[in-house]
CSV table of C-alpha atoms in Angstrom, one decimal:
chain,number,residue,atom,x,y,z
A,1,MET,CA,0.0,0.0,0.0
A,2,ALA,CA,1.5,3.3,-1.1
A,3,PHE,CA,0.5,6.8,-0.1
A,4,LEU,CA,1.6,10.0,-1.7
A,5,LYS,CA,1.5,12.9,0.9
A,6,ARG,CA,1.9,16.6,0.6
A,7,GLN,CA,1.9,18.7,3.8
A,8,LEU,CA,-0.7,21.4,3.7
A,9,TYR,CA,-0.4,22.9,7.2
A,10,ARG,CA,1.7,22.6,10.4
A,11,GLN,CA,1.3,24.4,13.6
A,12,VAL,CA,3.3,23.8,16.8
A,13,LYS,CA,2.3,25.4,20.1
A,14,GLY,CA,4.2,25.4,23.4
A,15,PRO,CA,7.7,26.1,24.7
A,16,GLU,CA,8.7,22.6,24.0
A,17,ILE,CA,6.6,20.8,21.4
A,18,THR,CA,3.5,20.3,23.5
A,19,HIS,CA,0.9,20.5,20.7
A,20,GLU,CA,1.3,19.9,17.0
A,21,ASP,CA,-1.5,20.0,14.4
A,22,ARG,CA,-0.7,18.9,10.8
A,23,SER,CA,-2.8,18.5,7.6
A,24,PHE,CA,-1.8,16.5,4.5
A,25,LEU,CA,-3.3,16.0,1.1
A,26,VAL,CA,-3.0,12.2,0.6
A,27,PHE,CA,-3.4,10.1,-2.5
A,28,ASP,CA,-3.8,6.4,-1.8
A,29,THR,CA,-2.3,4.6,-4.9
A,30,ASP,CA,-4.1,1.3,-4.2
A,31,THR,CA,-7.6,2.6,-3.8
A,32,LYS,CA,-7.1,5.7,-6.1
A,33,SER,CA,-8.6,7.9,-3.4
A,34,LEU,CA,-7.6,11.5,-2.7
A,35,TYR,CA,-8.4,13.0,0.8
A,36,VAL,CA,-7.1,15.2,3.6
A,37,GLU,CA,-5.5,13.6,6.6
A,38,ARG,CA,-5.2,15.5,9.9
A,39,GLU,CA,-2.8,14.5,12.7
A,40,VAL,CA,-3.0,16.2,16.1
A,41,THR,CA,-0.4,15.3,18.8
A,42,HIS,CA,-0.5,16.6,22.4
A,43,LEU,CA,2.2,16.1,24.9
A,44,GLU,CA,1.7,16.7,28.6
A,45,THR,CA,5.1,17.9,29.8
A,46,GLY,CA,4.9,17.1,33.5
A,47,ARG,CA,6.4,14.2,35.3
A,48,GLY,CA,5.0,11.0,33.9
A,49,GLY,CA,3.6,13.1,31.0
A,50,THR,CA,1.4,11.4,28.4
A,51,VAL,CA,1.2,11.7,24.6
A,52,ALA,CA,-2.2,11.8,22.8
A,53,PHE,CA,-2.1,11.2,19.1
A,54,GLN,CA,-5.1,11.4,16.8
A,55,THR,CA,-5.4,11.0,13.1
A,56,SER,CA,-8.6,11.6,11.1
A,57,THR,CA,-9.4,11.6,7.4
A,58,MET,CA,-11.9,13.7,5.5
A,59,ASP,CA,-13.1,14.3,2.0
A,60,ILE,CA,-11.5,17.4,0.4
A,61,ALA,CA,-14.9,19.2,0.1
A,62,VAL,CA,-15.5,18.6,3.8
A,63,TYR,CA,-12.1,20.0,4.7
A,64,LEU,CA,-12.6,23.1,2.6
A,65,THR,CA,-16.0,23.9,4.1
A,66,GLN,CA,-14.8,23.7,7.7
A,67,GLY,CA,-15.0,26.9,9.7
A,68,GLY,CA,-12.2,29.4,9.1
A,69,GLN,CA,-9.6,29.6,6.5
A,70,THR,CA,-6.3,28.3,7.8
A,71,ALA,CA,-2.9,28.2,6.0
A,72,GLY,CA,-3.9,24.6,5.1
A,73,HIS,CA,-7.1,25.7,3.3
A,74,ARG,CA,-5.1,28.3,1.4
A,75,GLU,CA,-2.4,25.8,0.3
A,76,LEU,CA,-5.0,23.3,-0.8
A,77,TRP,CA,-6.8,26.0,-2.8
A,78,ARG,CA,-3.5,27.0,-4.4
A,79,LEU,CA,-2.7,23.4,-5.4
A,80,LEU,CA,-6.2,22.9,-6.8
A,81,ARG,CA,-5.9,26.2,-8.8
A,82,ALA,CA,-2.5,25.1,-10.2
A,83,LEU,CA,-3.9,21.6,-11.0
A,84,PHE,CA,-6.8,23.0,-13.0
A,85,ASN,CA,-5.1,26.0,-14.5
A,86,GLU,CA,-6.7,26.3,-17.9
A,87,ASP,CA,-4.0,28.7,-19.2
A,88,SER,CA,-1.2,26.1,-18.6
A,89,ASP,CA,-2.1,23.8,-21.5
A,90,GLY,CA,-4.9,25.6,-23.4
A,91,ALA,CA,-7.3,22.7,-22.7
A,92,SER,CA,-10.1,25.1,-21.5
A,93,GLY,CA,-11.6,22.4,-19.4
A,94,GLU,CA,-12.2,19.9,-22.2
A,95,THR,CA,-11.7,16.2,-21.5
């Protein structure tokens, strides 16, 4: 199973990495599916601290309609515009 991933967004909060939020555009080459994957990691930095790690996947349209416009949303829009740029090959949307 092969996955092609491109990072859309990364945010780290805390004096030492105590919270990290990352989003990726993912293409699964086996199932031929394209989606957004979000990884959130939280580290409790006290004695005996714990690490919480959560991964979720969502359809691209769902990701783009979530509240707010993050750097990840802007990067995905940029990639989509570049992918479907009609001026690049003169195709004008024809298939």
